[in-house]
Structure formats: structure tokens, C-alpha cells
PDB file of N, CA, C and O in Angstrom:
ATOM      1  N   MET L  20      -8.719  -5.208  14.179  1.00  0.00           N
ATOM      2  CA  MET L  20      -7.312  -5.103  13.864  1.00  0.00           C
ATOM      3  C   MET L  20      -6.854  -6.239  12.947  1.00  0.00           C
ATOM      4  O   MET L  20      -5.794  -6.143  12.372  1.00  0.00           O
ATOM      5  N   LYS L  21      -7.643  -7.308  12.837  1.00  0.00           N
ATOM      6  CA  LYS L  21      -7.254  -8.427  11.987  1.00  0.00           C
ATOM      7  C   LYS L  21      -7.127  -7.980  10.538  1.00  0.00           C
ATOM      8  O   LYS L  21      -6.187  -8.347   9.847  1.00  0.00           O
ATOM      9  N   GLY L  22      -8.053  -7.178  10.072  1.00  0.00           N
ATOM     10  CA  GLY L  22      -8.011  -6.690   8.698  1.00  0.00           C
ATOM     11  C   GLY L  22      -6.778  -5.845   8.424  1.00  0.00           C
ATOM     12  O   GLY L  22      -6.155  -5.957   7.380  1.00  0.00           O
ATOM     13  N   LEU L  23      -6.408  -4.996   9.376  1.00  0.00           N
ATOM     14  CA  LEU L  23      -5.209  -4.178   9.217  1.00  0.00           C
ATOM     15  C   LEU L  23      -3.969  -5.054   9.194  1.00  0.00           C
ATOM     16  O   LEU L  23      -3.063  -4.846   8.382  1.00  0.00           O
ATOM     17  N   ARG L  24      -3.924  -6.056  10.055  1.00  0.00           N
ATOM     18  CA  ARG L  24      -2.771  -6.961  10.085  1.00  0.00           C
ATOM     19  C   ARG L  24      -2.632  -7.694   8.752  1.00  0.00           C
ATOM     20  O   ARG L  24      -1.530  -7.834   8.224  1.00  0.00           O
ATOM     21  N   GLU L  25      -3.739  -8.134   8.188  1.00  0.00           N
ATOM     22  CA  GLU L  25      -3.693  -8.825   6.907  1.00  0.00           C
ATOM     23  C   GLU L  25      -3.290  -7.882   5.776  1.00  0.00           C
ATOM     24  O   GLU L  25      -2.700  -8.314   4.790  1.00  0.00           O
ATOM     25  N   LEU L  26      -3.580  -6.603   5.928  1.00  0.00           N
ATOM     26  CA  LEU L  26      -3.239  -5.626   4.909  1.00  0.00           C
ATOM     27  C   LEU L  26      -1.738  -5.352   4.859  1.00  0.00           C
ATOM     28  O   LEU L  26      -1.178  -5.155   3.782  1.00  0.00           O
ATOM     29  N   ILE L  27      -1.066  -5.353   6.011  1.00  0.00           N
ATOM     30  CA  ILE L  27       0.335  -4.923   6.051  1.00  0.00           C
ATOM     31  C   ILE L  27       1.329  -6.040   6.345  1.00  0.00           C
ATOM     32  O   ILE L  27       2.507  -5.775   6.518  1.00  0.00           O
ATOM     33  N   THR L  28       0.866  -7.282   6.377  1.00  0.00           N
ATOM     34  CA  THR L  28       1.795  -8.390   6.589  1.00  0.00           C
ATOM     35  C   THR L  28       1.884  -9.243   5.331  1.00  0.00           C
ATOM     36  O   THR L  28       1.074  -9.119   4.419  1.00  0.00           O
ATOM     37  N   GLY L  29       2.860 -10.112   5.302  1.00  0.00           N
ATOM     38  CA  GLY L  29       3.074 -10.974   4.151  1.00  0.00           C
ATOM     39  C   GLY L  29       2.053 -12.093   4.072  1.00  0.00           C
ATOM     40  O   GLY L  29       1.036 -12.103   4.773  1.00  0.00           O
ATOM     41  N   LYS L  30       2.361 -13.066   3.246  1.00  0.00           N
ATOM     42  CA  LYS L  30       1.433 -14.167   2.993  1.00  0.00           C
ATOM     43  C   LYS L  30       1.123 -14.971   4.254  1.00  0.00           C
ATOM     44  O   LYS L  30       0.034 -15.515   4.400  1.00  0.00           O
ATOM     45  N   ASP L  31       2.081 -15.018   5.179  1.00  0.00           N
ATOM     46  CA  ASP L  31       1.875 -15.781   6.411  1.00  0.00           C
ATOM     47  C   ASP L  31       1.087 -15.019   7.475  1.00  0.00           C
ATOM     48  O   ASP L  31       0.769 -15.555   8.527  1.00  0.00           O
ATOM     49  N   ASN L  32       0.752 -13.756   7.222  1.00  0.00           N
ATOM     50  CA  ASN L  32      -0.002 -12.891   8.137  1.00  0.00           C
ATOM     51  C   ASN L  32       0.671 -12.690   9.493  1.00  0.00           C
ATOM     52  O   ASN L  32       0.005 -12.365  10.469  1.00  0.00           O
ATOM     53  N   THR L  33       1.972 -12.871   9.558  1.00  0.00           N
ATOM     54  CA  THR L  33       2.695 -12.587  10.795  1.00  0.00           C
ATOM     55  C   THR L  33       3.908 -11.694  10.547  1.00  0.00           C
ATOM     56  O   THR L  33       4.261 -10.893  11.400  1.00  0.00           O
ATOM     57  N   THR L  34       4.528 -11.808   9.387  1.00  0.00           N
ATOM     58  CA  THR L  34       5.733 -11.047   9.074  1.00  0.00           C
ATOM     59  C   THR L  34       5.357  -9.722   8.426  1.00  0.00           C
ATOM     60  O   THR L  34       4.596  -9.698   7.461  1.00  0.00           O
ATOM     61  N   TRP L  35       5.906  -8.615   8.961  1.00  0.00           N
ATOM     62  CA  TRP L  35       5.652  -7.306   8.379  1.00  0.00           C
ATOM     63  C   TRP L  35       6.189  -7.274   6.963  1.00  0.00           C
ATOM     64  O   TRP L  35       7.295  -7.723   6.685  1.00  0.00           O
ATOM     65  N   ASP L  36       5.433  -6.734   6.036  1.00  0.00           N
ATOM     66  CA  ASP L  36       5.832  -6.611   4.643  1.00  0.00           C
ATOM     67  C   ASP L  36       6.092  -5.133   4.361  1.00  0.00           C
ATOM     68  O   ASP L  36       5.167  -4.322   4.334  1.00  0.00           O
ATOM     69  N   LEU L  37       7.356  -4.776   4.166  1.00  0.00           N
ATOM     70  CA  LEU L  37       7.720  -3.374   3.981  1.00  0.00           C
ATOM     71  C   LEU L  37       7.009  -2.761   2.779  1.00  0.00           C
ATOM     72  O   LEU L  37       6.604  -1.602   2.812  1.00  0.00           O
ATOM     73  N   GLY L  38       6.833  -3.520   1.705  1.00  0.00           N
ATOM     74  CA  GLY L  38       6.128  -3.005   0.534  1.00  0.00           C
ATOM     75  C   GLY L  38       4.689  -2.643   0.844  1.00  0.00           C
ATOM     76  O   GLY L  38       4.183  -1.605   0.421  1.00  0.00           O
ATOM     77  N   ARG L  39       4.024  -3.489   1.596  1.00  0.00           N
ATOM     78  CA  ARG L  39       2.616  -3.222   1.948  1.00  0.00           C
ATOM     79  C   ARG L  39       2.494  -2.084   2.958  1.00  0.00           C
ATOM     80  O   ARG L  39       1.572  -1.281   2.880  1.00  0.00           O
ATOM     81  N   VAL L  40       3.424  -1.999   3.891  1.00  0.00           N
ATOM     82  CA  VAL L  40       3.426  -0.892   4.857  1.00  0.00           C
ATOM     83  C   VAL L  40       3.652   0.422   4.116  1.00  0.00           C
ATOM     84  O   VAL L  40       2.981   1.424   4.376  1.00  0.00           O
ATOM     85  N   SER L  41       4.584   0.405   3.157  1.00  0.00           N
ATOM     86  CA  SER L  41       4.852   1.594   2.355  1.00  0.00           C
ATOM     87  C   SER L  41       3.628   1.999   1.547  1.00  0.00           C
ATOM     88  O   SER L  41       3.298   3.182   1.428  1.00  0.00           O
ATOM     89  N   TRP L  42       2.928   1.005   0.980  1.00  0.00           N
ATOM     90  CA  TRP L  42       1.725   1.264   0.198  1.00  0.00           C
ATOM     91  C   TRP L  42       0.660   1.942   1.073  1.00  0.00           C
ATOM     92  O   TRP L  42       0.093   2.969   0.714  1.00  0.00           O
ATOM     93  N   ALA L  43       0.407   1.375   2.243  1.00  0.00           N
ATOM     94  CA  ALA L  43      -0.596   1.945   3.147  1.00  0.00           C
ATOM     95  C   ALA L  43      -0.193   3.350   3.592  1.00  0.00           C
ATOM     96  O   ALA L  43      -1.023   4.262   3.652  1.00  0.00           O
ATOM     97  N   GLY L  44       1.089   3.525   3.900  1.00  0.00           N
ATOM     98  CA  GLY L  44       1.574   4.841   4.320  1.00  0.00           C
ATOM     99  C   GLY L  44       1.453   5.874   3.214  1.00  0.00           C
ATOM    100  O   GLY L  44       1.116   7.039   3.469  1.00  0.00           O
ATOM    101  N   SER L  45       1.717   5.469   1.989  1.00  0.00           N
ATOM    102  CA  SER L  45       1.602   6.389   0.852  1.00  0.00           C
ATOM    103  C   SER L  45       0.163   6.831   0.645  1.00  0.00           C
ATOM    104  O   SER L  45      -0.114   8.009   0.411  1.00  0.00           O
ATOM    105  N   TYR L  46      -0.762   5.882   0.701  1.00  0.00           N
ATOM    106  CA  TYR L  46      -2.178   6.245   0.590  1.00  0.00           C
ATOM    107  C   TYR L  46      -2.578   7.208   1.702  1.00  0.00           C
ATOM    108  O   TYR L  46      -3.251   8.205   1.472  1.00  0.00           O
ATOM    109  N   LEU L  47      -2.154   6.909   2.915  1.00  0.00           N
ATOM    110  CA  LEU L  47      -2.482   7.767   4.050  1.00  0.00           C
ATOM    111  C   LEU L  47      -1.899   9.162   3.862  1.00  0.00           C
ATOM    112  O   LEU L  47      -2.563  10.168   4.145  1.00  0.00           O
ATOM    113  N   ALA L  48      -0.660   9.251   3.386  1.00  0.00           N
ATOM    114  CA  ALA L  48      -0.029  10.551   3.163  1.00  0.00           C
ATOM    115  C   ALA L  48      -0.792  11.368   2.123  1.00  0.00           C
ATOM    116  O   ALA L  48      -0.997  12.579   2.300  1.00  0.00           O
ATOM    117  N   VAL L  49      -1.223  10.718   1.045  1.00  0.00           N
ATOM    118  CA  VAL L  49      -1.976  11.432   0.004  1.00  0.00           C
ATOM    119  C   VAL L  49      -3.306  11.928   0.559  1.00  0.00           C
ATOM    120  O   VAL L  49      -3.703  13.073   0.322  1.00  0.00           O
ATOM    121  N   VAL L  50      -3.994  11.096   1.315  1.00  0.00           N
ATOM    122  CA  VAL L  50      -5.291  11.489   1.868  1.00  0.00           C
ATOM    123  C   VAL L  50      -5.127  12.622   2.887  1.00  0.00           C
ATOM    124  O   VAL L  50      -5.886  13.599   2.869  1.00  0.00           O
ATOM    125  N   ILE L  51      -4.138  12.522   3.764  1.00  0.00           N
ATOM    126  CA  ILE L  51      -3.902  13.589   4.752  1.00  0.00           C
ATOM    127  C   ILE L  51      -3.529  14.888   4.050  1.00  0.00           C
ATOM    128  O   ILE L  51      -3.993  15.967   4.437  1.00  0.00           O
ATOM    129  N   HIS L  52      -2.699  14.804   3.021  1.00  0.00           N
ATOM    130  CA  HIS L  52      -2.345  16.008   2.267  1.00  0.00           C
ATOM    131  C   HIS L  52      -3.586  16.643   1.658  1.00  0.00           C
ATOM    132  O   HIS L  52      -3.740  17.863   1.667  1.00  0.00           O
ATOM    133  N   ASP L  53      -4.486  15.823   1.123  1.00  0.00           N
ATOM    134  CA  ASP L  53      -5.698  16.351   0.518  1.00  0.00           C
ATOM    135  C   ASP L  53      -6.625  16.971   1.561  1.00  0.00           C
ATOM    136  O   ASP L  53      -7.318  17.936   1.264  1.00  0.00           O
ATOM    137  N   ILE L  54      -6.617  16.424   2.762  1.00  0.00           N
ATOM    138  CA  ILE L  54      -7.440  17.003   3.831  1.00  0.00           C
ATOM    139  C   ILE L  54      -6.883  18.351   4.259  1.00  0.00           C
ATOM    140  O   ILE L  54      -7.625  19.314   4.445  1.00  0.00           O
ATOM    141  N   CYS L  55      -5.554  18.423   4.406  1.00  0.00           N
ATOM    142  CA  CYS L  55      -4.915  19.658   4.869  1.00  0.00           C
ATOM    143  C   CYS L  55      -4.889  20.741   3.795  1.00  0.00           C
ATOM    144  O   CYS L  55      -5.013  21.924   4.100  1.00  0.00           O
ATOM    145  N   LYS L  56      -4.687  20.353   2.562  1.00  0.00           N
ATOM    146  CA  LYS L  56      -4.615  21.302   1.450  1.00  0.00           C
ATOM    147  C   LYS L  56      -5.468  20.766   0.315  1.00  0.00           C
ATOM    148  O   LYS L  56      -4.956  20.136  -0.606  1.00  0.00           O
ATOM    149  N   PRO L  57      -6.762  20.986   0.398  1.00  0.00           N
ATOM    150  CA  PRO L  57      -7.671  20.409  -0.597  1.00  0.00           C
ATOM    151  C   PRO L  57      -7.328  20.842  -2.021  1.00  0.00           C
ATOM    152  O   PRO L  57      -6.991  21.986  -2.285  1.00  0.00           O
ATOM    153  N   GLY L  58      -7.404  19.875  -2.908  1.00  0.00           N
ATOM    154  CA  GLY L  58      -7.224  20.134  -4.332  1.00  0.00           C
ATOM    155  C   GLY L  58      -8.466  19.669  -5.059  1.00  0.00           C
ATOM    156  O   GLY L  58      -9.513  19.444  -4.454  1.00  0.00           O
ATOM    157  N   THR L  59      -8.319  19.509  -6.343  1.00  0.00           N
ATOM    158  CA  THR L  59      -9.458  19.021  -7.114  1.00  0.00           C
ATOM    159  C   THR L  59      -9.555  17.505  -6.964  1.00  0.00           C
ATOM    160  O   THR L  59      -8.590  16.834  -6.584  1.00  0.00           O
ATOM    161  N   LEU L  60     -10.695  16.983  -7.276  1.00  0.00           N
ATOM    162  CA  LEU L  60     -10.897  15.533  -7.230  1.00  0.00           C
ATOM    163  C   LEU L  60      -9.996  14.842  -8.245  1.00  0.00           C
ATOM    164  O   LEU L  60      -9.500  13.743  -7.995  1.00  0.00           O
ATOM    165  N   GLN L  61      -9.744  15.497  -9.372  1.00  0.00           N
ATOM    166  CA  GLN L  61      -8.864  14.921 -10.392  1.00  0.00           C
ATOM    167  C   GLN L  61      -7.438  14.778  -9.856  1.00  0.00           C
ATOM    168  O   GLN L  61      -6.784  13.765 -10.090  1.00  0.00           O
ATOM    169  N   GLU L  62      -6.936  15.770  -9.128  1.00  0.00           N
ATOM    170  CA  GLU L  62      -5.593  15.698  -8.547  1.00  0.00           C
ATOM    171  C   GLU L  62      -5.493  14.552  -7.545  1.00  0.00           C
ATOM    172  O   GLU L  62      -4.506  13.819  -7.527  1.00  0.00           O
ATOM    173  N   LEU L  63      -6.521  14.391  -6.726  1.00  0.00           N
ATOM    174  CA  LEU L  63      -6.536  13.299  -5.761  1.00  0.00           C
ATOM    175  C   LEU L  63      -6.560  11.948  -6.474  1.00  0.00           C
ATOM    176  O   LEU L  63      -5.806  11.038  -6.120  1.00  0.00           O
ATOM    177  N   ALA L  64      -7.381  11.829  -7.498  1.00  0.00           N
ATOM    178  CA  ALA L  64      -7.480  10.570  -8.241  1.00  0.00           C
ATOM    179  C   ALA L  64      -6.157  10.223  -8.918  1.00  0.00           C
ATOM    180  O   ALA L  64      -5.723   9.070  -8.890  1.00  0.00           O
ATOM    181  N   ILE L  65      -5.502  11.198  -9.500  1.00  0.00           N
ATOM    182  CA  ILE L  65      -4.218  10.952 -10.151  1.00  0.00           C
ATOM    183  C   ILE L  65      -3.172  10.530  -9.129  1.00  0.00           C
ATOM    184  O   ILE L  65      -2.387   9.614  -9.374  1.00  0.00           O
ATOM    185  N   SER L  66      -3.158  11.186  -7.987  1.00  0.00           N
ATOM    186  CA  SER L  66      -2.198  10.836  -6.929  1.00  0.00           C
ATOM    187  C   SER L  66      -2.414   9.420  -6.429  1.00  0.00           C
ATOM    188  O   SER L  66      -1.462   8.644  -6.274  1.00  0.00           O
ATOM    189  N   LEU L  67      -3.653   9.055  -6.158  1.00  0.00           N
ATOM    190  CA  LEU L  67      -3.943   7.707  -5.675  1.00  0.00           C
ATOM    191  C   LEU L  67      -3.652   6.659  -6.748  1.00  0.00           C
ATOM    192  O   LEU L  67      -3.161   5.570  -6.437  1.00  0.00           O
ATOM    193  N   ALA L  68      -3.901   6.987  -8.008  1.00  0.00           N
ATOM    194  CA  ALA L  68      -3.600   6.056  -9.100  1.00  0.00           C
ATOM    195  C   ALA L  68      -2.094   5.845  -9.229  1.00  0.00           C
ATOM    196  O   ALA L  68      -1.633   4.720  -9.469  1.00  0.00           O
ATOM    197  N   ALA L  69      -1.326   6.906  -9.069  1.00  0.00           N
ATOM    198  CA  ALA L  69       0.132   6.784  -9.145  1.00  0.00           C
ATOM    199  C   ALA L  69       0.663   5.903  -8.023  1.00  0.00           C
ATOM    200  O   ALA L  69       1.533   5.053  -8.238  1.00  0.00           O
ATOM    201  N   VAL L  70       0.136   6.085  -6.818  1.00  0.00           N
ATOM    202  CA  VAL L  70       0.546   5.255  -5.679  1.00  0.00           C
ATOM    203  C   VAL L  70       0.170   3.800  -5.938  1.00  0.00           C
ATOM    204  O   VAL L  70       0.975   2.888  -5.732  1.00  0.00           O
ATOM    205  N   ALA L  71      -1.045   3.564  -6.418  1.00  0.00           N
ATOM    206  CA  ALA L  71      -1.498   2.197  -6.678  1.00  0.00           C
ATOM    207  C   ALA L  71      -0.644   1.526  -7.744  1.00  0.00           C
ATOM    208  O   ALA L  71      -0.252   0.364  -7.596  1.00  0.00           O
ATOM    209  N   ALA L  72      -0.339   2.240  -8.807  1.00  0.00           N
ATOM    210  CA  ALA L  72       0.450   1.655  -9.897  1.00  0.00           C
ATOM    211  C   ALA L  72       1.869   1.336  -9.450  1.00  0.00           C
ATOM    212  O   ALA L  72       2.373   0.236  -9.674  1.00  0.00           O
ATOM    213  N   ALA L  73       2.514   2.292  -8.796  1.00  0.00           N
ATOM    214  CA  ALA L  73       3.904   2.098  -8.378  1.00  0.00           C
ATOM    215  C   ALA L  73       4.036   0.969  -7.368  1.00  0.00           C
ATOM    216  O   ALA L  73       4.905   0.094  -7.497  1.00  0.00           O
ATOM    217  N   HIS L  74       3.179   0.967  -6.372  1.00  0.00           N
ATOM    218  CA  HIS L  74       3.283  -0.070  -5.356  1.00  0.00           C
ATOM    219  C   HIS L  74       2.763  -1.411  -5.856  1.00  0.00           C
ATOM    220  O   HIS L  74       3.242  -2.459  -5.441  1.00  0.00           O
ATOM    221  N   GLY L  75       1.792  -1.396  -6.747  1.00  0.00           N
ATOM    222  CA  GLY L  75       1.309  -2.651  -7.333  1.00  0.00           C
ATOM    223  C   GLY L  75       2.402  -3.361  -8.113  1.00  0.00           C
ATOM    224  O   GLY L  75       2.583  -4.572  -7.986  1.00  0.00           O
ATOM    225  N   VAL L  76       3.148  -2.606  -8.889  1.00  0.00           N
ATOM    226  CA  VAL L  76       4.269  -3.189  -9.630  1.00  0.00           C
ATOM    227  C   VAL L  76       5.330  -3.708  -8.668  1.00  0.00           C
ATOM    228  O   VAL L  76       5.858  -4.811  -8.828  1.00  0.00           O
ATOM    229  N   ALA L  77       5.638  -2.915  -7.650  1.00  0.00           N
ATOM    230  CA  ALA L  77       6.659  -3.329  -6.683  1.00  0.00           C
ATOM    231  C   ALA L  77       6.258  -4.614  -5.962  1.00  0.00           C
ATOM    232  O   ALA L  77       7.079  -5.527  -5.795  1.00  0.00           O
ATOM    233  N   LEU L  78       5.011  -4.712  -5.541  1.00  0.00           N
ATOM    234  CA  LEU L  78       4.557  -5.918  -4.852  1.00  0.00           C
ATOM    235  C   LEU L  78       4.524  -7.107  -5.805  1.00  0.00           C
ATOM    236  O   LEU L  78       4.815  -8.233  -5.411  1.00  0.00           O
ATOM    237  N   GLY L  79       4.181  -6.851  -7.051  1.00  0.00           N
ATOM    238  CA  GLY L  79       4.181  -7.930  -8.036  1.00  0.00           C
ATOM    239  C   GLY L  79       5.580  -8.476  -8.278  1.00  0.00           C
ATOM    240  O   GLY L  79       5.788  -9.682  -8.395  1.00  0.00           O
ATOM    241  N   LEU L  80       6.561  -7.584  -8.330  1.00  0.00           N
ATOM    242  CA  LEU L  80       7.937  -8.010  -8.556  1.00  0.00           C
ATOM    243  C   LEU L  80       8.502  -8.787  -7.377  1.00  0.00           C
ATOM    244  O   LEU L  80       9.321  -9.676  -7.542  1.00  0.00           O
ATOM    245  N   LYS L  81       8.077  -8.442  -6.168  1.00  0.00           N
ATOM    246  CA  LYS L  81       8.612  -9.121  -4.993  1.00  0.00           C
ATOM    247  C   LYS L  81       7.778 -10.333  -4.570  1.00  0.00           C
ATOM    248  O   LYS L  81       8.080 -10.988  -3.593  1.00  0.00           O
ATOM    249  N   SER L  82       6.733 -10.641  -5.327  1.00  0.00           N
ATOM    250  CA  SER L  82       5.872 -11.759  -4.955  1.00  0.00           C
ATOM    251  C   SER L  82       6.639 -13.087  -4.923  1.00  0.00           C
ATOM    252  O   SER L  82       6.246 -14.015  -4.209  1.00  0.00           O
ATOM    253  N   LYS L  83       7.718 -13.181  -5.676  1.00  0.00           N
ATOM    254  CA  LYS L  83       8.512 -14.402  -5.693  1.00  0.00           C
ATOM    255  C   LYS L  83       9.225 -14.632  -4.370  1.00  0.00           C
ATOM    256  O   LYS L  83       9.660 -15.742  -4.096  1.00  0.00           O
ATOM    257  N   THR L  84       9.328 -13.608  -3.545  1.00  0.00           N
ATOM    258  CA  THR L  84       9.995 -13.762  -2.252  1.00  0.00           C
ATOM    259  C   THR L  84       9.047 -14.243  -1.159  1.00  0.00           C
ATOM    260  O   THR L  84       9.474 -14.541  -0.067  1.00  0.00           O
ATOM    261  N   GLU L  85       7.754 -14.274  -1.464  1.00  0.00           N
ATOM    262  CA  GLU L  85       6.770 -14.745  -0.483  1.00  0.00           C
ATOM    263  C   GLU L  85       6.884 -16.261  -0.303  1.00  0.00           C
ATOM    264  O   GLU L  85       7.280 -16.971  -1.231  1.00  0.00           O
ATOM    265  N   PRO L  86       6.514 -16.753   0.874  1.00  0.00           N
ATOM    266  CA  PRO L  86       6.501 -18.211   1.064  1.00  0.00           C
ATOM    267  C   PRO L  86       5.585 -18.870   0.037  1.00  0.00           C
ATOM    268  O   PRO L  86       4.453 -18.433  -0.148  1.00  0.00           O
ATOM    269  N   GLY L  87       6.085 -19.871  -0.632  1.00  0.00           N
ATOM    270  CA  GLY L  87       5.301 -20.563  -1.643  1.00  0.00           C
ATOM    271  C   GLY L  87       5.341 -19.898  -2.995  1.00  0.00           C
ATOM    272  O   GLY L  87       4.711 -20.369  -3.928  1.00  0.00           O
ATOM    273  N   GLY L  88       6.075 -18.775  -3.115  1.00  0.00           N
ATOM    274  CA  GLY L  88       6.180 -18.082  -4.403  1.00  0.00           C
ATOM    275  C   GLY L  88       7.158 -18.818  -5.312  1.00  0.00           C
ATOM    276  O   GLY L  88       7.965 -19.615  -4.883  1.00  0.00           O
ATOM    277  N   GLU L  89       7.068 -18.513  -6.601  1.00  0.00           N
ATOM    278  CA  GLU L  89       7.970 -19.137  -7.555  1.00  0.00           C
ATOM    279  C   GLU L  89       9.378 -18.576  -7.365  1.00  0.00           C
ATOM    280  O   GLU L  89       9.568 -17.391  -7.216  1.00  0.00           O
ATOM    281  N   ALA L  90      10.361 -19.447  -7.336  1.00  0.00           N
ATOM    282  CA  ALA L  90      11.745 -19.009  -7.123  1.00  0.00           C
ATOM    283  C   ALA L  90      12.472 -18.845  -8.423  1.00  0.00           C
ATOM    284  O   ALA L  90      12.172 -19.339  -9.430  1.00  0.00           O
TER     285      ALA L  90
END
């Protein structure tokens, strides 16, 4: 469970990070959708890339709010 906690918490590994929780949930939703209604591998790749890009930008923009981030 340590790895999961580090994935969805902020820099201090104790505070829940809504952006990271949203990112993990989005990936899970795409994978579950693909399991329930299989599509092509290209559709899955595009969906996962869109999630990665959108959440990557969002996490990058909010990085200044992390402890020790530039203000």
C-alpha cells in the first residue's frame, strides 16, 4: 500500500492530492471502460494519452502549491 499512498498523496506523502487522485481515477475509468466495451488498441492508447497529457499539465501547474515549491 506504500506505493499507492505515494501515488495519490502530495510531496509530504500524507496529504491527499486531488489532482493525483483524479489522475489515477481517470486511468482506472479508461481501463474499466476498455474491459467492459473493448475497442481497438489505438482507441485505448489515445484515451490514455489524453488523460496523461491533461493531468500532467494540471499537476505541473499546481506544483507551486506543494511544500517547497516556488511561490
